[in-house]
């Protein structure tokens, strides 16, 4: 998947890109677009991003849009949906919504800027989400965003994550495909992972 960080200069101080750029990316790749909305009002923009070609839209539990309505709106547009938790937000805050989420994403850095160090203290949160999902008979993707590299990928995977987002660890390398293969090998050695 191609993970797209959308920032509005309000929910986070940084400003990135909007639906027009997502649509342009969609035209030139067969990769699924995994759109991470760091917006104060994600509900206002979900339709634009689905039209732009998003396969999955995640938004922050801490944003101003009502969580159930936003999940419902994304699903009604035929798109996968999920919640994102900032480092300070406990796993328990997501528990009531797990049954409505195809994915739950744990931020292992403060959202807004690349290049930050992975917060190891988020590992129990990943484990708590996986445990609660299993207790509810659910198997959502558990995605980890922030500071993922060959050292942190195995820790996140061991805690229960099955989707890892990498930025700095890939974009600093001359061969992205090789860098992705190395991350997969580091993170998912116990599973056969295609
Ligand atoms: Zn992200």
JSON list of C-alpha atoms and ligand atoms in Angstrom, two decimals:
[
{"chain": "A", "resi": 1, "resn": "UNK", "atom": "CA", "xyz": [0.00, 0.00, 0.00]},
{"chain": "A", "resi": 2, "resn": "UNK", "atom": "CA", "xyz": [0.96, 3.60, -0.45]},
{"chain": "A", "resi": 3, "resn": "UNK", "atom": "CA", "xyz": [0.38, 5.40, 2.85]},
{"chain": "A", "resi": 4, "resn": "UNK", "atom": "CA", "xyz": [-0.57, 9.05, 2.41]},
{"chain": "A", "resi": 5, "resn": "UNK", "atom": "CA", "xyz": [-0.24, 11.45, 5.34]},
{"chain": "A", "resi": 6, "resn": "UNK", "atom": "CA", "xyz": [-2.79, 14.23, 4.97]},
{"chain": "A", "resi": 7, "resn": "UNK", "atom": "CA", "xyz": [-2.20, 17.15, 7.34]},
{"chain": "A", "resi": 8, "resn": "UNK", "atom": "CA", "xyz": [-4.31, 20.28, 7.59]},
{"chain": "A", "resi": 9, "resn": "UNK", "atom": "CA", "xyz": [-2.04, 22.71, 9.44]},
{"chain": "A", "resi": 10, "resn": "UNK", "atom": "CA", "xyz": [-4.62, 22.69, 12.27]},
{"chain": "A", "resi": 11, "resn": "UNK", "atom": "CA", "xyz": [-4.96, 19.21, 13.79]},
{"chain": "A", "resi": 12, "resn": "UNK", "atom": "CA", "xyz": [-1.18, 19.06, 13.33]},
{"chain": "A", "resi": 13, "resn": "UNK", "atom": "CA", "xyz": [1.03, 22.08, 12.59]},
{"chain": "A", "resi": 14, "resn": "UNK", "atom": "CA", "xyz": [2.34, 20.73, 9.30]},
{"chain": "A", "resi": 15, "resn": "UNK", "atom": "CA", "xyz": [0.53, 21.01, 5.98]},
{"chain": "A", "resi": 16, "resn": "UNK", "atom": "CA", "xyz": [0.81, 18.35, 3.26]},
{"chain": "A", "resi": 17, "resn": "UNK", "atom": "CA", "xyz": [-1.47, 17.41, 0.42]},
{"chain": "A", "resi": 18, "resn": "UNK", "atom": "CA", "xyz": [-5.13, 17.11, -0.50]},
{"chain": "A", "resi": 19, "resn": "UNK", "atom": "CA", "xyz": [-7.44, 14.97, -2.64]},
{"chain": "A", "resi": 20, "resn": "UNK", "atom": "CA", "xyz": [-6.13, 16.34, -5.96]},
{"chain": "A", "resi": 21, "resn": "UNK", "atom": "CA", "xyz": [-2.64, 15.03, -5.27]},
{"chain": "A", "resi": 22, "resn": "UNK", "atom": "CA", "xyz": [-4.04, 11.71, -3.96]},
{"chain": "A", "resi": 23, "resn": "UNK", "atom": "CA", "xyz": [-6.02, 11.37, -7.22]},
{"chain": "A", "resi": 24, "resn": "UNK", "atom": "CA", "xyz": [-2.87, 12.09, -9.25]},
{"chain": "A", "resi": 25, "resn": "UNK", "atom": "CA", "xyz": [-1.01, 9.36, -7.34]},
{"chain": "A", "resi": 26, "resn": "UNK", "atom": "CA", "xyz": [-3.90, 6.95, -7.88]},
{"chain": "A", "resi": 27, "resn": "UNK", "atom": "CA", "xyz": [-3.60, 7.46, -11.65]},
{"chain": "A", "resi": 28, "resn": "UNK", "atom": "CA", "xyz": [0.05, 6.40, -11.71]},
{"chain": "A", "resi": 29, "resn": "UNK", "atom": "CA", "xyz": [0.10, 3.42, -9.30]},
{"chain": "A", "resi": 30, "resn": "UNK", "atom": "CA", "xyz": [-1.66, 0.10, -8.86]},
{"chain": "A", "resi": 31, "resn": "UNK", "atom": "CA", "xyz": [-0.87, 0.21, -5.15]},
{"chain": "A", "resi": 32, "resn": "UNK", "atom": "CA", "xyz": [-3.79, 0.70, -2.80]},
{"chain": "A", "resi": 33, "resn": "UNK", "atom": "CA", "xyz": [-3.96, 4.15, -1.24]},
{"chain": "A", "resi": 34, "resn": "UNK", "atom": "CA", "xyz": [-4.00, 4.03, 2.56]},
{"chain": "A", "resi": 35, "resn": "UNK", "atom": "CA", "xyz": [-5.05, 7.57, 3.45]},
{"chain": "A", "resi": 36, "resn": "UNK", "atom": "CA", "xyz": [-4.23, 8.79, 6.97]},
{"chain": "A", "resi": 37, "resn": "UNK", "atom": "CA", "xyz": [-6.24, 11.92, 7.72]},
{"chain": "A", "resi": 38, "resn": "UNK", "atom": "CA", "xyz": [-4.59, 14.18, 10.30]},
{"chain": "A", "resi": 39, "resn": "UNK", "atom": "CA", "xyz": [-7.45, 16.64, 10.05]},
{"chain": "A", "resi": 40, "resn": "UNK", "atom": "CA", "xyz": [-9.57, 18.39, 12.67]},
{"chain": "A", "resi": 41, "resn": "UNK", "atom": "CA", "xyz": [-12.74, 17.56, 10.71]},
{"chain": "A", "resi": 42, "resn": "UNK", "atom": "CA", "xyz": [-12.10, 14.32, 8.80]},
{"chain": "A", "resi": 43, "resn": "UNK", "atom": "CA", "xyz": [-15.82, 13.75, 8.12]},
{"chain": "A", "resi": 44, "resn": "UNK", "atom": "CA", "xyz": [-15.87, 16.79, 5.80]},
{"chain": "A", "resi": 45, "resn": "UNK", "atom": "CA", "xyz": [-13.24, 15.25, 3.53]},
{"chain": "A", "resi": 46, "resn": "UNK", "atom": "CA", "xyz": [-13.86, 11.50, 3.40]},
{"chain": "A", "resi": 47, "resn": "UNK", "atom": "CA", "xyz": [-15.94, 11.68, 0.24]},
{"chain": "A", "resi": 48, "resn": "UNK", "atom": "CA", "xyz": [-13.25, 13.68, -1.60]},
{"chain": "A", "resi": 49, "resn": "UNK", "atom": "CA", "xyz": [-10.60, 11.11, -0.68]},
{"chain": "A", "resi": 50, "resn": "UNK", "atom": "CA", "xyz": [-12.75, 8.13, -1.67]},
{"chain": "A", "resi": 51, "resn": "UNK", "atom": "CA", "xyz": [-13.36, 9.80, -5.04]},
{"chain": "A", "resi": 52, "resn": "UNK", "atom": "CA", "xyz": [-9.60, 10.34, -5.28]},
{"chain": "A", "resi": 53, "resn": "UNK", "atom": "CA", "xyz": [-9.15, 6.56, -5.11]},
{"chain": "A", "resi": 54, "resn": "UNK", "atom": "CA", "xyz": [-8.56, 5.72, -1.42]},
{"chain": "A", "resi": 55, "resn": "UNK", "atom": "CA", "xyz": [-8.91, 2.03, -0.53]},
{"chain": "A", "resi": 56, "resn": "UNK", "atom": "CA", "xyz": [-8.68, 2.69, 3.19]},
{"chain": "A", "resi": 57, "resn": "UNK", "atom": "CA", "xyz": [-9.21, 5.87, 5.19]},
{"chain": "A", "resi": 58, "resn": "UNK", "atom": "CA", "xyz": [-8.04, 6.27, 8.76]},
{"chain": "A", "resi": 59, "resn": "UNK", "atom": "CA", "xyz": [-8.73, 9.27, 10.96]},
{"chain": "A", "resi": 60, "resn": "UNK", "atom": "CA", "xyz": [-7.88, 10.32, 14.49]},
{"chain": "A", "resi": 61, "resn": "UNK", "atom": "CA", "xyz": [-9.97, 9.41, 17.50]},
{"chain": "A", "resi": 62, "resn": "UNK", "atom": "CA", "xyz": [-8.89, 12.80, 18.90]},
{"chain": "A", "resi": 63, "resn": "UNK", "atom": "CA", "xyz": [-10.33, 14.79, 15.95]},
{"chain": "A", "resi": 64, "resn": "UNK", "atom": "CA", "xyz": [-13.57, 16.79, 16.21]},
{"chain": "A", "resi": 65, "resn": "UNK", "atom": "CA", "xyz": [-15.76, 14.65, 13.90]},
{"chain": "A", "resi": 66, "resn": "UNK", "atom": "CA", "xyz": [-17.99, 12.09, 15.66]},
{"chain": "A", "resi": 67, "resn": "UNK", "atom": "CA", "xyz": [-16.30, 8.68, 15.41]},
{"chain": "A", "resi": 68, "resn": "UNK", "atom": "CA", "xyz": [-19.37, 6.50, 14.62]},
{"chain": "A", "resi": 69, "resn": "UNK", "atom": "CA", "xyz": [-20.66, 8.90, 11.94]},
{"chain": "A", "resi": 70, "resn": "UNK", "atom": "CA", "xyz": [-17.24, 9.16, 10.30]},
{"chain": "A", "resi": 71, "resn": "UNK", "atom": "CA", "xyz": [-16.76, 5.36, 10.24]},
{"chain": "A", "resi": 72, "resn": "UNK", "atom": "CA", "xyz": [-20.26, 4.99, 8.80]},
{"chain": "A", "resi": 73, "resn": "UNK", "atom": "CA", "xyz": [-19.66, 7.63, 6.13]},
{"chain": "A", "resi": 74, "resn": "UNK", "atom": "CA", "xyz": [-16.45, 5.94, 4.96]},
{"chain": "A", "resi": 75, "resn": "UNK", "atom": "CA", "xyz": [-18.14, 2.52, 4.81]},
{"chain": "A", "resi": 76, "resn": "UNK", "atom": "CA", "xyz": [-21.15, 3.95, 2.97]},
{"chain": "A", "resi": 77, "resn": "UNK", "atom": "CA", "xyz": [-18.73, 5.09, 0.24]},
{"chain": "A", "resi": 78, "resn": "UNK", "atom": "CA", "xyz": [-17.45, 1.51, -0.10]},
{"chain": "A", "resi": 79, "resn": "UNK", "atom": "CA", "xyz": [-14.08, 2.13, 1.54]},
{"chain": "A", "resi": 80, "resn": "UNK", "atom": "CA", "xyz": [-12.27, 0.43, 4.43]},
{"chain": "A", "resi": 81, "resn": "UNK", "atom": "CA", "xyz": [-12.12, 2.53, 7.59]},
{"chain": "A", "resi": 82, "resn": "UNK", "atom": "CA", "xyz": [-10.06, 2.81, 10.69]},
{"chain": "A", "resi": 83, "resn": "UNK", "atom": "CA", "xyz": [-9.11, 4.81, 13.73]},
{"chain": "A", "resi": 84, "resn": "UNK", "atom": "CA", "xyz": [-5.74, 6.29, 14.65]},
{"chain": "A", "resi": 85, "resn": "UNK", "atom": "CA", "xyz": [-4.53, 6.83, 18.20]},
{"chain": "A", "resi": 86, "resn": "UNK", "atom": "CA", "xyz": [-1.96, 9.47, 19.15]},
{"chain": "A", "resi": 87, "resn": "UNK", "atom": "CA", "xyz": [0.68, 8.38, 21.67]},
{"chain": "A", "resi": 88, "resn": "UNK", "atom": "CA", "xyz": [-1.21, 9.89, 24.64]},
{"chain": "A", "resi": 89, "resn": "UNK", "atom": "CA", "xyz": [-4.51, 8.16, 23.79]},
{"chain": "A", "resi": 90, "resn": "UNK", "atom": "CA", "xyz": [-4.99, 4.82, 25.58]},
{"chain": "A", "resi": 91, "resn": "UNK", "atom": "CA", "xyz": [-5.89, 1.63, 23.71]},
{"chain": "A", "resi": 92, "resn": "UNK", "atom": "CA", "xyz": [-9.16, 1.45, 25.66]},
{"chain": "A", "resi": 93, "resn": "UNK", "atom": "CA", "xyz": [-10.46, 4.54, 23.85]},
{"chain": "A", "resi": 94, "resn": "UNK", "atom": "CA", "xyz": [-10.68, 2.49, 20.65]},
{"chain": "A", "resi": 95, "resn": "UNK", "atom": "CA", "xyz": [-12.29, -0.63, 22.18]},
{"chain": "A", "resi": 96, "resn": "UNK", "atom": "CA", "xyz": [-15.94, 0.44, 21.65]},
{"chain": "A", "resi": 97, "resn": "UNK", "atom": "CA", "xyz": [-15.29, 0.95, 17.91]},
{"chain": "A", "resi": 98, "resn": "UNK", "atom": "CA", "xyz": [-13.19, -2.12, 17.08]},
{"chain": "A", "resi": 99, "resn": "UNK", "atom": "CA", "xyz": [-16.11, -4.00, 15.53]},
{"chain": "A", "resi": 100, "resn": "UNK", "atom": "CA", "xyz": [-16.61, -1.12, 13.06]},
{"chain": "A", "resi": 101, "resn": "UNK", "atom": "CA", "xyz": [-12.95, -0.85, 12.05]},
{"chain": "A", "resi": 102, "resn": "UNK", "atom": "CA", "xyz": [-11.05, -2.76, 9.36]},
{"chain": "A", "resi": 103, "resn": "UNK", "atom": "CA", "xyz": [-7.89, -1.25, 10.76]},
{"chain": "A", "resi": 104, "resn": "UNK", "atom": "CA", "xyz": [-6.63, 0.42, 13.92]},
{"chain": "A", "resi": 105, "resn": "UNK", "atom": "CA", "xyz": [-3.46, 2.45, 13.79]},
{"chain": "A", "resi": 106, "resn": "UNK", "atom": "CA", "xyz": [-1.12, 3.22, 16.65]},
{"chain": "A", "resi": 107, "resn": "UNK", "atom": "CA", "xyz": [1.08, 6.30, 16.29]},
{"chain": "A", "resi": 108, "resn": "UNK", "atom": "CA", "xyz": [4.53, 5.52, 17.65]},
{"chain": "A", "resi": 109, "resn": "UNK", "atom": "CA", "xyz": [5.62, 9.14, 17.22]},
{"chain": "A", "resi": 110, "resn": "UNK", "atom": "CA", "xyz": [3.69, 12.40, 17.65]},
{"chain": "A", "resi": 111, "resn": "UNK", "atom": "CA", "xyz": [1.79, 12.92, 14.40]},
{"chain": "A", "resi": 112, "resn": "UNK", "atom": "CA", "xyz": [2.87, 15.74, 12.15]},
{"chain": "A", "resi": 113, "resn": "UNK", "atom": "CA", "xyz": [6.50, 15.33, 11.16]},
{"chain": "A", "resi": 114, "resn": "UNK", "atom": "CA", "xyz": [8.70, 12.55, 9.78]},
{"chain": "A", "resi": 115, "resn": "UNK", "atom": "CA", "xyz": [12.02, 11.42, 11.15]},
{"chain": "A", "resi": 116, "resn": "UNK", "atom": "CA", "xyz": [11.07, 11.02, 14.85]},
{"chain": "A", "resi": 117, "resn": "UNK", "atom": "CA", "xyz": [12.26, 8.14, 17.05]},
{"chain": "A", "resi": 118, "resn": "UNK", "atom": "CA", "xyz": [9.95, 5.17, 17.70]},
{"chain": "A", "resi": 119, "resn": "UNK", "atom": "CA", "xyz": [8.31, 5.29, 21.14]},
{"chain": "A", "resi": 120, "resn": "UNK", "atom": "CA", "xyz": [8.92, 1.86, 22.67]},
{"chain": "A", "resi": 121, "resn": "UNK", "atom": "CA", "xyz": [6.32, 2.59, 25.35]},
{"chain": "A", "resi": 122, "resn": "UNK", "atom": "CA", "xyz": [3.63, 2.19, 22.64]},
{"chain": "A", "resi": 123, "resn": "UNK", "atom": "CA", "xyz": [4.32, -1.56, 22.35]},
{"chain": "A", "resi": 124, "resn": "UNK", "atom": "CA", "xyz": [1.93, -2.51, 25.21]},
{"chain": "A", "resi": 125, "resn": "UNK", "atom": "CA", "xyz": [-0.78, -0.43, 23.50]},
{"chain": "A", "resi": 126, "resn": "UNK", "atom": "CA", "xyz": [-0.37, -2.46, 20.30]},
{"chain": "A", "resi": 127, "resn": "UNK", "atom": "CA", "xyz": [-0.56, -5.67, 22.34]},
{"chain": "A", "resi": 128, "resn": "UNK", "atom": "CA", "xyz": [-3.65, -4.45, 24.24]},
{"chain": "A", "resi": 129, "resn": "UNK", "atom": "CA", "xyz": [-5.47, -3.67, 20.98]},
{"chain": "A", "resi": 130, "resn": "UNK", "atom": "CA", "xyz": [-4.62, -7.08, 19.49]},
{"chain": "A", "resi": 131, "resn": "UNK", "atom": "CA", "xyz": [-5.70, -8.83, 22.69]},
{"chain": "A", "resi": 132, "resn": "UNK", "atom": "CA", "xyz": [-9.01, -6.98, 22.91]},
{"chain": "A", "resi": 133, "resn": "UNK", "atom": "CA", "xyz": [-9.74, -7.52, 19.22]},
{"chain": "A", "resi": 134, "resn": "UNK", "atom": "CA", "xyz": [-9.20, -11.27, 19.69]},
{"chain": "A", "resi": 135, "resn": "UNK", "atom": "CA", "xyz": [-11.38, -11.23, 22.82]},
{"chain": "A", "resi": 136, "resn": "UNK", "atom": "CA", "xyz": [-14.16, -9.67, 20.70]},
{"chain": "A", "resi": 137, "resn": "UNK", "atom": "CA", "xyz": [-13.59, -12.28, 17.97]},
{"chain": "A", "resi": 138, "resn": "UNK", "atom": "CA", "xyz": [-12.24, -9.68, 15.54]},
{"chain": "A", "resi": 139, "resn": "UNK", "atom": "CA", "xyz": [-9.15, -9.62, 13.35]},
{"chain": "A", "resi": 140, "resn": "UNK", "atom": "CA", "xyz": [-8.59, -6.02, 12.27]},
{"chain": "A", "resi": 141, "resn": "UNK", "atom": "CA", "xyz": [-5.35, -4.87, 10.73]},
{"chain": "A", "resi": 142, "resn": "UNK", "atom": "CA", "xyz": [-3.23, -3.28, 13.43]},
{"chain": "A", "resi": 143, "resn": "UNK", "atom": "CA", "xyz": [-1.09, -0.70, 11.80]},
{"chain": "A", "resi": 144, "resn": "UNK", "atom": "CA", "xyz": [1.91, 1.08, 13.29]},
{"chain": "A", "resi": 145, "resn": "UNK", "atom": "CA", "xyz": [2.97, 4.51, 12.06]},
{"chain": "A", "resi": 146, "resn": "UNK", "atom": "CA", "xyz": [6.16, 6.29, 13.10]},
{"chain": "A", "resi": 147, "resn": "UNK", "atom": "CA", "xyz": [9.84, 5.42, 13.43]},
{"chain": "A", "resi": 148, "resn": "UNK", "atom": "CA", "xyz": [9.55, 2.01, 11.75]},
{"chain": "A", "resi": 149, "resn": "UNK", "atom": "CA", "xyz": [12.88, 0.59, 10.58]},
{"chain": "A", "resi": 150, "resn": "UNK", "atom": "CA", "xyz": [14.63, -2.79, 10.62]},
{"chain": "A", "resi": 151, "resn": "UNK", "atom": "CA", "xyz": [15.17, -2.51, 14.40]},
{"chain": "A", "resi": 152, "resn": "UNK", "atom": "CA", "xyz": [11.65, -1.44, 15.42]},
{"chain": "A", "resi": 153, "resn": "UNK", "atom": "CA", "xyz": [9.66, -3.48, 12.85]},
{"chain": "A", "resi": 154, "resn": "UNK", "atom": "CA", "xyz": [10.17, -6.82, 14.66]},
{"chain": "A", "resi": 155, "resn": "UNK", "atom": "CA", "xyz": [9.12, -5.27, 17.99]},
{"chain": "A", "resi": 156, "resn": "UNK", "atom": "CA", "xyz": [5.92, -3.84, 16.51]},
{"chain": "A", "resi": 157, "resn": "UNK", "atom": "CA", "xyz": [5.14, -7.15, 14.78]},
{"chain": "A", "resi": 158, "resn": "UNK", "atom": "CA", "xyz": [5.83, -9.16, 17.93]},
{"chain": "A", "resi": 159, "resn": "UNK", "atom": "CA", "xyz": [3.40, -6.91, 19.84]},
{"chain": "A", "resi": 160, "resn": "UNK", "atom": "CA", "xyz": [0.62, -7.75, 17.34]},
{"chain": "A", "resi": 161, "resn": "UNK", "atom": "CA", "xyz": [0.94, -5.31, 14.44]},
{"chain": "A", "resi": 162, "resn": "UNK", "atom": "CA", "xyz": [0.54, -6.69, 10.92]},
{"chain": "A", "resi": 163, "resn": "UNK", "atom": "CA", "xyz": [0.81, -3.46, 8.89]},
{"chain": "A", "resi": 164, "resn": "UNK", "atom": "CA", "xyz": [3.88, -1.27, 9.25]},
{"chain": "A", "resi": 165, "resn": "UNK", "atom": "CA", "xyz": [4.20, 2.23, 7.83]},
{"chain": "A", "resi": 166, "resn": "UNK", "atom": "CA", "xyz": [7.69, 3.35, 6.90]},
{"chain": "A", "resi": 167, "resn": "UNK", "atom": "CA", "xyz": [8.77, 6.72, 5.56]},
{"chain": "A", "resi": 168, "resn": "UNK", "atom": "CA", "xyz": [12.23, 7.86, 6.53]},
{"chain": "A", "resi": 169, "resn": "UNK", "atom": "CA", "xyz": [13.56, 4.26, 6.57]},
{"chain": "A", "resi": 170, "resn": "UNK", "atom": "CA", "xyz": [12.66, 3.90, 2.88]},
{"chain": "A", "resi": 171, "resn": "UNK", "atom": "CA", "xyz": [13.08, 7.35, 1.40]},
{"chain": "A", "resi": 172, "resn": "UNK", "atom": "CA", "xyz": [16.67, 7.63, 2.61]},
{"chain": "A", "resi": 173, "resn": "UNK", "atom": "CA", "xyz": [17.60, 4.55, 0.58]},
{"chain": "A", "resi": 174, "resn": "UNK", "atom": "CA", "xyz": [18.58, 4.39, -3.09]},
{"chain": "A", "resi": 175, "resn": "UNK", "atom": "CA", "xyz": [16.53, 1.21, -3.79]},
{"chain": "A", "resi": 176, "resn": "UNK", "atom": "CA", "xyz": [13.02, 1.37, -2.25]},
{"chain": "A", "resi": 177, "resn": "UNK", "atom": "CA", "xyz": [12.10, -2.18, -3.30]},
{"chain": "A", "resi": 178, "resn": "UNK", "atom": "CA", "xyz": [15.13, -3.62, -1.57]},
{"chain": "A", "resi": 179, "resn": "UNK", "atom": "CA", "xyz": [14.45, -1.50, 1.53]},
{"chain": "A", "resi": 180, "resn": "UNK", "atom": "CA", "xyz": [10.84, -2.81, 1.65]},
{"chain": "A", "resi": 181, "resn": "UNK", "atom": "CA", "xyz": [12.06, -6.42, 1.32]},
{"chain": "A", "resi": 182, "resn": "UNK", "atom": "CA", "xyz": [14.48, -5.91, 4.19]},
{"chain": "A", "resi": 183, "resn": "UNK", "atom": "CA", "xyz": [11.78, -4.39, 6.40]},
{"chain": "A", "resi": 184, "resn": "UNK", "atom": "CA", "xyz": [9.41, -7.27, 5.68]},
{"chain": "A", "resi": 185, "resn": "UNK", "atom": "CA", "xyz": [12.13, -9.81, 6.42]},
{"chain": "A", "resi": 186, "resn": "UNK", "atom": "CA", "xyz": [12.98, -8.01, 9.67]},
{"chain": "A", "resi": 187, "resn": "UNK", "atom": "CA", "xyz": [9.37, -7.58, 10.80]},
{"chain": "A", "resi": 188, "resn": "UNK", "atom": "CA", "xyz": [7.71, -10.81, 9.75]},
{"chain": "A", "resi": 189, "resn": "UNK", "atom": "CA", "xyz": [10.29, -13.55, 9.95]},
{"chain": "A", "resi": 190, "resn": "UNK", "atom": "CA", "xyz": [7.87, -16.05, 11.49]},
{"chain": "A", "resi": 191, "resn": "UNK", "atom": "CA", "xyz": [5.17, -15.66, 8.87]},
{"chain": "A", "resi": 192, "resn": "UNK", "atom": "CA", "xyz": [5.20, -16.36, 5.18]},
{"chain": "A", "resi": 193, "resn": "UNK", "atom": "CA", "xyz": [4.59, -12.85, 3.96]},
{"chain": "A", "resi": 194, "resn": "UNK", "atom": "CA", "xyz": [4.17, -12.00, 0.30]},
{"chain": "B", "resi": 1, "resn": "LIG", "atom": "ZN1", "xyz": [0.60, 8.22, 8.62]}
]
